[in-house]
C-alpha atoms as a PDB file:
ATOM      1  CA  MET A   1      36.161 -10.705   2.788  1.00  0.00           C
ATOM      2  CA  SER A   2      32.982  -9.161   1.361  1.00  0.00           C
ATOM      3  CA  ASP A   3      32.690  -5.430   0.726  1.00  0.00           C
ATOM      4  CA  PRO A   4      30.897  -3.424   3.429  1.00  0.00           C
ATOM      5  CA  LEU A   5      27.266  -2.593   2.727  1.00  0.00           C
ATOM      6  CA  PRO A   6      26.305   1.010   1.941  1.00  0.00           C
ATOM      7  CA  SER A   7      25.044   3.041   4.874  1.00  0.00           C
ATOM      8  CA  GLY A   8      21.377   2.675   5.659  1.00  0.00           C
ATOM      9  CA  VAL A   9      21.016  -0.872   4.332  1.00  0.00           C
ATOM     10  CA  PRO A  10      18.918  -2.861   6.838  1.00  0.00           C
ATOM     11  CA  SER A  11      20.655  -5.738   8.593  1.00  0.00           C
ATOM     12  CA  PRO A  12      19.318  -9.315   8.647  1.00  0.00           C
ATOM     13  CA  GLY A  13      16.630  -9.572  11.305  1.00  0.00           C
ATOM     14  CA  GLU A  14      15.733  -5.884  11.108  1.00  0.00           C
ATOM     15  CA  LEU A  15      12.076  -4.956  10.640  1.00  0.00           C
ATOM     16  CA  ILE A  16      11.259  -2.231   8.120  1.00  0.00           C
ATOM     17  CA  ALA A  17       7.933  -0.509   7.451  1.00  0.00           C
ATOM     18  CA  GLY A  18       6.589  -2.355  10.462  1.00  0.00           C
ATOM     19  CA  LYS A  19       6.020  -5.587   8.551  1.00  0.00           C
ATOM     20  CA  TYR A  20       9.001  -6.734   6.471  1.00  0.00           C
ATOM     21  CA  ARG A  21      11.625  -8.747   8.398  1.00  0.00           C
ATOM     22  CA  ILE A  22      14.912  -8.651   6.466  1.00  0.00           C
ATOM     23  CA  ALA A  23      16.537 -12.017   5.769  1.00  0.00           C
ATOM     24  CA  ARG A  24      19.485 -11.294   3.451  1.00  0.00           C
ATOM     25  CA  VAL A  25      20.877  -9.033   0.749  1.00  0.00           C
ATOM     26  CA  LEU A  26      20.181 -10.284  -2.781  1.00  0.00           C
ATOM     27  CA  GLY A  27      21.978  -7.590  -4.726  1.00  0.00           C
ATOM     28  CA  ILE A  28      23.157  -3.984  -4.755  1.00  0.00           C
ATOM     29  CA  GLY A  29      23.036  -1.567  -7.677  1.00  0.00           C
ATOM     30  CA  GLY A  30      23.837   2.085  -8.149  1.00  0.00           C
ATOM     31  CA  MET A  31      20.341   3.130  -7.174  1.00  0.00           C
ATOM     32  CA  GLY A  32      19.079   0.588  -4.680  1.00  0.00           C
ATOM     33  CA  VAL A  33      19.547  -2.614  -2.745  1.00  0.00           C
ATOM     34  CA  VAL A  34      17.353  -5.699  -3.151  1.00  0.00           C
ATOM     35  CA  LEU A  35      16.631  -7.647   0.015  1.00  0.00           C
ATOM     36  CA  ALA A  36      14.914 -10.926   0.731  1.00  0.00           C
ATOM     37  CA  ALA A  37      12.390 -10.423   3.518  1.00  0.00           C
ATOM     38  CA  LEU A  38       9.482 -12.078   5.277  1.00  0.00           C
ATOM     39  CA  HIS A  39       6.108 -10.362   5.389  1.00  0.00           C
ATOM     40  CA  GLU A  40       5.390 -11.058   9.045  1.00  0.00           C
ATOM     41  CA  MET A  41       1.613 -10.760   8.823  1.00  0.00           C
ATOM     42  CA  LEU A  42       1.271 -13.039   5.807  1.00  0.00           C
ATOM     43  CA  GLY A  43       4.229 -15.324   6.450  1.00  0.00           C
ATOM     44  CA  GLU A  44       5.297 -14.911   2.804  1.00  0.00           C
ATOM     45  CA  GLU A  45       8.802 -14.335   1.460  1.00  0.00           C
ATOM     46  CA  VAL A  46       9.155 -11.244  -0.711  1.00  0.00           C
ATOM     47  CA  ALA A  47      11.846  -9.140  -2.355  1.00  0.00           C
ATOM     48  CA  VAL A  48      12.182  -5.552  -1.147  1.00  0.00           C
ATOM     49  CA  LYS A  49      13.976  -3.045  -3.372  1.00  0.00           C
ATOM     50  CA  LEU A  50      15.023  -0.103  -1.208  1.00  0.00           C
ATOM     51  CA  MET A  51      16.501   3.084  -2.593  1.00  0.00           C
ATOM     52  CA  LEU A  52      19.970   3.913  -1.295  1.00  0.00           C
ATOM     53  CA  ALA A  53      20.273   7.174   0.648  1.00  0.00           C
ATOM     54  CA  GLU A  54      23.084   8.460  -1.565  1.00  0.00           C
ATOM     55  CA  ALA A  55      21.021   7.809  -4.692  1.00  0.00           C
ATOM     56  CA  MET A  56      18.364  10.272  -3.531  1.00  0.00           C
ATOM     57  CA  GLN A  57      20.620  13.223  -4.324  1.00  0.00           C
ATOM     58  CA  GLY A  58      19.732  13.193  -8.026  1.00  0.00           C
ATOM     59  CA  ASP A  59      16.974  15.528  -9.195  1.00  0.00           C
ATOM     60  CA  ASP A  60      14.759  12.779 -10.590  1.00  0.00           C
ATOM     61  CA  ALA A  61      16.154   9.725  -8.791  1.00  0.00           C
ATOM     62  CA  VAL A  62      13.121   9.143  -6.570  1.00  0.00           C
ATOM     63  CA  VAL A  63      10.722   9.676  -9.474  1.00  0.00           C
ATOM     64  CA  ARG A  64      12.616   7.144 -11.583  1.00  0.00           C
ATOM     65  CA  PHE A  65      12.647   4.637  -8.728  1.00  0.00           C
ATOM     66  CA  VAL A  66       8.898   4.877  -8.186  1.00  0.00           C
ATOM     67  CA  ASN A  67       8.450   4.800 -11.969  1.00  0.00           C
ATOM     68  CA  GLU A  68       9.724   1.217 -11.894  1.00  0.00           C
ATOM     69  CA  ALA A  69       6.884   0.181  -9.591  1.00  0.00           C
ATOM     70  CA  ARG A  70       4.292   2.043 -11.634  1.00  0.00           C
ATOM     71  CA  SER A  71       5.496   0.575 -14.920  1.00  0.00           C
ATOM     72  CA  ALA A  72       5.700  -3.014 -13.670  1.00  0.00           C
ATOM     73  CA  ALA A  73       2.348  -2.772 -11.887  1.00  0.00           C
ATOM     74  CA  LYS A  74       0.644  -1.621 -15.096  1.00  0.00           C
ATOM     75  CA  VAL A  75       1.830  -4.710 -16.984  1.00  0.00           C
ATOM     76  CA  LYS A  76       0.032  -7.913 -16.057  1.00  0.00           C
ATOM     77  CA  GLY A  77       1.349 -11.300 -17.098  1.00  0.00           C
ATOM     78  CA  GLU A  78       3.374 -14.286 -16.000  1.00  0.00           C
ATOM     79  CA  HIS A  79       6.573 -12.923 -17.567  1.00  0.00           C
ATOM     80  CA  VAL A  80       6.676  -9.706 -15.514  1.00  0.00           C
ATOM     81  CA  VAL A  81       7.685  -9.556 -11.852  1.00  0.00           C
ATOM     82  CA  ARG A  82       4.603  -8.899  -9.710  1.00  0.00           C
ATOM     83  CA  VAL A  83       4.683  -5.683  -7.685  1.00  0.00           C
ATOM     84  CA  LEU A  84       2.990  -6.184  -4.310  1.00  0.00           C
ATOM     85  CA  ASP A  85       3.511  -2.862  -2.565  1.00  0.00           C
ATOM     86  CA  VAL A  86       5.244   0.509  -2.898  1.00  0.00           C
ATOM     87  CA  ALA A  87       5.674   3.063  -0.137  1.00  0.00           C
ATOM     88  CA  VAL A  88       8.147   5.358   1.630  1.00  0.00           C
ATOM     89  CA  LEU A  89      10.056   4.782   4.870  1.00  0.00           C
ATOM     90  CA  ASP A  90      10.061   7.375   7.654  1.00  0.00           C
ATOM     91  CA  ASP A  91      13.430   8.679   6.408  1.00  0.00           C
ATOM     92  CA  GLY A  92      11.969   9.420   2.976  1.00  0.00           C
ATOM     93  CA  ARG A  93      13.462   6.482   1.075  1.00  0.00           C
ATOM     94  CA  PRO A  94      10.985   4.749  -1.233  1.00  0.00           C
ATOM     95  CA  TYR A  95      10.790   0.988  -1.503  1.00  0.00           C
ATOM     96  CA  ILE A  96       9.138  -1.524  -3.809  1.00  0.00           C
ATOM     97  CA  VAL A  97       7.947  -4.953  -2.667  1.00  0.00           C
ATOM     98  CA  MET A  98       7.898  -7.656  -5.341  1.00  0.00           C
ATOM     99  CA  GLU A  99       7.523 -11.388  -5.621  1.00  0.00           C
ATOM    100  CA  LEU A 100      10.712 -13.178  -4.590  1.00  0.00           C
ATOM    101  CA  LEU A 101      12.286 -15.030  -7.508  1.00  0.00           C
ATOM    102  CA  GLU A 102      14.624 -17.980  -7.277  1.00  0.00           C
ATOM    103  CA  GLY A 103      17.013 -18.479 -10.171  1.00  0.00           C
ATOM    104  CA  VAL A 104      19.573 -16.549 -12.209  1.00  0.00           C
ATOM    105  CA  ASP A 105      19.515 -13.730 -14.734  1.00  0.00           C
ATOM    106  CA  LEU A 106      20.636 -14.457 -18.282  1.00  0.00           C
ATOM    107  CA  GLY A 107      23.663 -12.197 -17.928  1.00  0.00           C
ATOM    108  CA  GLN A 108      24.989 -14.358 -15.105  1.00  0.00           C
ATOM    109  CA  LEU A 109      24.031 -17.534 -16.968  1.00  0.00           C
ATOM    110  CA  LEU A 110      25.880 -16.491 -20.121  1.00  0.00           C
ATOM    111  CA  GLU A 111      28.936 -15.472 -18.142  1.00  0.00           C
ATOM    112  CA  LYS A 112      29.002 -18.832 -16.390  1.00  0.00           C
ATOM    113  CA  SER A 113      27.975 -21.219 -19.176  1.00  0.00           C
ATOM    114  CA  GLY A 114      28.681 -19.397 -22.436  1.00  0.00           C
ATOM    115  CA  PRO A 115      26.298 -19.205 -25.415  1.00  0.00           C
ATOM    116  CA  LEU A 116      22.985 -21.008 -25.053  1.00  0.00           C
ATOM    117  CA  PRO A 117      21.678 -23.547 -27.583  1.00  0.00           C
ATOM    118  CA  PRO A 118      19.677 -21.832 -30.380  1.00  0.00           C
ATOM    119  CA  ALA A 119      16.377 -23.487 -29.410  1.00  0.00           C
ATOM    120  CA  THR A 120      16.782 -22.397 -25.782  1.00  0.00           C
ATOM    121  CA  THR A 121      17.692 -18.863 -26.843  1.00  0.00           C
ATOM    122  CA  VAL A 122      14.582 -18.590 -29.029  1.00  0.00           C
ATOM    123  CA  ASP A 123      12.374 -19.941 -26.233  1.00  0.00           C
ATOM    124  CA  TYR A 124      13.706 -17.415 -23.707  1.00  0.00           C
ATOM    125  CA  LEU A 125      13.409 -14.520 -26.158  1.00  0.00           C
ATOM    126  CA  LEU A 126       9.834 -15.420 -27.060  1.00  0.00           C
ATOM    127  CA  GLN A 127       8.910 -15.451 -23.371  1.00  0.00           C
ATOM    128  CA  GLY A 128      10.502 -12.043 -22.893  1.00  0.00           C
ATOM    129  CA  MET A 129       8.700 -10.729 -25.966  1.00  0.00           C
ATOM    130  CA  GLU A 130       5.369 -11.685 -24.416  1.00  0.00           C
ATOM    131  CA  ALA A 131       6.097  -9.344 -21.516  1.00  0.00           C
ATOM    132  CA  ILE A 132       7.234  -6.558 -23.828  1.00  0.00           C
ATOM    133  CA  ALA A 133       4.112  -6.942 -25.988  1.00  0.00           C
ATOM    134  CA  GLN A 134       1.965  -6.656 -22.858  1.00  0.00           C
ATOM    135  CA  ALA A 135       3.934  -3.573 -21.787  1.00  0.00           C
ATOM    136  CA  HIS A 136       3.488  -1.934 -25.189  1.00  0.00           C
ATOM    137  CA  ALA A 137      -0.238  -2.640 -25.038  1.00  0.00           C
ATOM    138  CA  LYS A 138      -0.280  -0.566 -21.819  1.00  0.00           C
ATOM    139  CA  GLY A 139       1.752   2.231 -23.414  1.00  0.00           C
ATOM    140  CA  VAL A 140       4.982   1.341 -21.582  1.00  0.00           C
ATOM    141  CA  VAL A 141       8.344   1.090 -23.378  1.00  0.00           C
ATOM    142  CA  HIS A 142      11.030  -0.706 -21.328  1.00  0.00           C
ATOM    143  CA  ARG A 143      14.163   0.895 -22.900  1.00  0.00           C
ATOM    144  CA  ASP A 144      16.758  -1.281 -21.147  1.00  0.00           C
ATOM    145  CA  LEU A 145      16.342  -4.836 -22.389  1.00  0.00           C
ATOM    146  CA  LYS A 146      19.516  -6.839 -21.896  1.00  0.00           C
ATOM    147  CA  PRO A 147      20.478 -10.292 -20.574  1.00  0.00           C
ATOM    148  CA  SER A 148      20.762  -9.117 -16.961  1.00  0.00           C
ATOM    149  CA  ASN A 149      17.151  -7.858 -17.076  1.00  0.00           C
ATOM    150  CA  LEU A 150      15.817 -11.242 -18.207  1.00  0.00           C
ATOM    151  CA  PHE A 151      15.562 -13.508 -15.172  1.00  0.00           C
ATOM    152  CA  LEU A 152      15.311 -17.291 -15.479  1.00  0.00           C
ATOM    153  CA  ALA A 153      13.115 -18.085 -12.484  1.00  0.00           C
ATOM    154  CA  THR A 154      12.511 -21.534 -11.029  1.00  0.00           C
ATOM    155  CA  GLN A 155       8.833 -22.120 -10.279  1.00  0.00           C
ATOM    156  CA  PRO A 156       7.461 -24.161  -7.356  1.00  0.00           C
ATOM    157  CA  ASP A 157       6.814 -27.134  -9.674  1.00  0.00           C
ATOM    158  CA  GLY A 158      10.430 -27.073 -10.868  1.00  0.00           C
ATOM    159  CA  GLY A 159       9.633 -25.471 -14.213  1.00  0.00           C
ATOM    160  CA  ARG A 160      11.576 -22.437 -15.433  1.00  0.00           C
ATOM    161  CA  ILE A 161      10.198 -19.193 -16.771  1.00  0.00           C
ATOM    162  CA  ILE A 162      11.616 -15.893 -18.020  1.00  0.00           C
ATOM    163  CA  LYS A 163      10.659 -12.764 -16.086  1.00  0.00           C
ATOM    164  CA  VAL A 164      11.440  -9.259 -17.343  1.00  0.00           C
ATOM    165  CA  LEU A 165      13.039  -7.092 -14.644  1.00  0.00           C
ATOM    166  CA  ASP A 166      13.824  -3.428 -14.067  1.00  0.00           C
ATOM    167  CA  PHE A 167      11.289  -1.054 -15.539  1.00  0.00           C
ATOM    168  CA  GLY A 168      13.164   1.785 -13.808  1.00  0.00           C
ATOM    169  CA  ILE A 169      13.769   3.799 -16.986  1.00  0.00           C
ATOM    170  CA  ALA A 170      10.583   2.789 -18.765  1.00  0.00           C
ATOM    171  CA  LYS A 171       8.817   5.497 -20.700  1.00  0.00           C
ATOM    172  CA  ALA A 172       5.110   6.109 -20.988  1.00  0.00           C
ATOM    173  CA  SER A 173       4.254   6.561 -24.651  1.00  0.00           C
ATOM    174  CA  SER A 174       1.308   8.807 -23.780  1.00  0.00           C
ATOM    175  CA  MET A 175       2.199  12.335 -22.749  1.00  0.00           C
ATOM    176  CA  GLY A 176      -1.120  12.888 -20.998  1.00  0.00           C
ATOM    177  CA  PRO A 177      -1.477  14.150 -17.412  1.00  0.00           C
ATOM    178  CA  HIS A 178      -0.590  10.749 -15.937  1.00  0.00           C
ATOM    179  CA  ALA A 179       2.451  10.089 -18.111  1.00  0.00           C
ATOM    180  CA  PHE A 180       5.653   9.546 -16.175  1.00  0.00           C
ATOM    181  CA  ALA A 181       8.405  10.000 -18.774  1.00  0.00           C
ATOM    182  CA  ILE A 182      11.238  11.829 -17.028  1.00  0.00           C
ATOM    183  CA  THR A 183      14.011  11.772 -19.623  1.00  0.00           C
ATOM    184  CA  LYS A 184      15.969  14.993 -19.781  1.00  0.00           C
ATOM    185  CA  THR A 185      17.419  16.508 -22.943  1.00  0.00           C
ATOM    186  CA  LYS A 186      20.649  14.705 -23.934  1.00  0.00           C
ATOM    187  CA  ALA A 187      20.169  12.103 -21.185  1.00  0.00           C
ATOM    188  CA  VAL A 188      21.190   8.582 -22.211  1.00  0.00           C
ATOM    189  CA  MET A 189      18.727   5.993 -20.959  1.00  0.00           C
ATOM    190  CA  GLY A 190      19.640   2.327 -21.287  1.00  0.00           C
ATOM    191  CA  SER A 191      22.687   0.155 -21.937  1.00  0.00           C
ATOM    192  CA  PRO A 192      24.483   1.252 -25.147  1.00  0.00           C
ATOM    193  CA  TYR A 193      25.313  -2.252 -26.430  1.00  0.00           C
ATOM    194  CA  TYR A 194      21.640  -3.242 -26.241  1.00  0.00           C
ATOM    195  CA  MET A 195      19.920  -0.038 -27.350  1.00  0.00           C
ATOM    196  CA  ALA A 196      17.642  -0.042 -30.358  1.00  0.00           C
ATOM    197  CA  PRO A 197      18.973   2.181 -33.197  1.00  0.00           C
ATOM    198  CA  GLU A 198      16.058   4.611 -32.863  1.00  0.00           C
ATOM    199  CA  GLN A 199      16.742   4.921 -29.141  1.00  0.00           C
ATOM    200  CA  VAL A 200      20.342   5.951 -29.830  1.00  0.00           C
ATOM    201  CA  ARG A 201      19.304   8.405 -32.548  1.00  0.00           C
ATOM    202  CA  ASN A 202      16.785  10.064 -30.229  1.00  0.00           C
END
């Protein structure tokens, strides 16, 4: 028996924002739920990441959620998930609409299959590095690179490509008026086992 969904998660068949017909739940995290949906006007399948109601209690939770959309939208390239829309529902919960990916993240793949062959590992890392280089060129630092944030997506032609996910705790390197760094003093941002040494020291 599957665990019950958190309150406020749309059911399959439900229409949200007047245009996204929910198909199924793809995943649930501490901050939001990711849903597969159909854009009824365009007839295209998309992924909708909707913030959970209970996650909105944090002081900067909504800002961090929207930060993910801003960060990903700034970075253009085939190895970053495309952001298609970002808005707020009538109840105040923000949502992000992204391209729908088919495949598996590297965390799941490693758990299921064990270590990857060296050549495959290098290939996947180089693809991920392309996205990170593009992010850095836009002044965005990801800060939470780990296997579960590298998604091995299957393309329409059957090919496979790495996509970098979850820019939710990304940091803008510029501290100008449009910067959106929201880290608080002594806050730990990222996954400890995968943090860069300078990130831990700071």
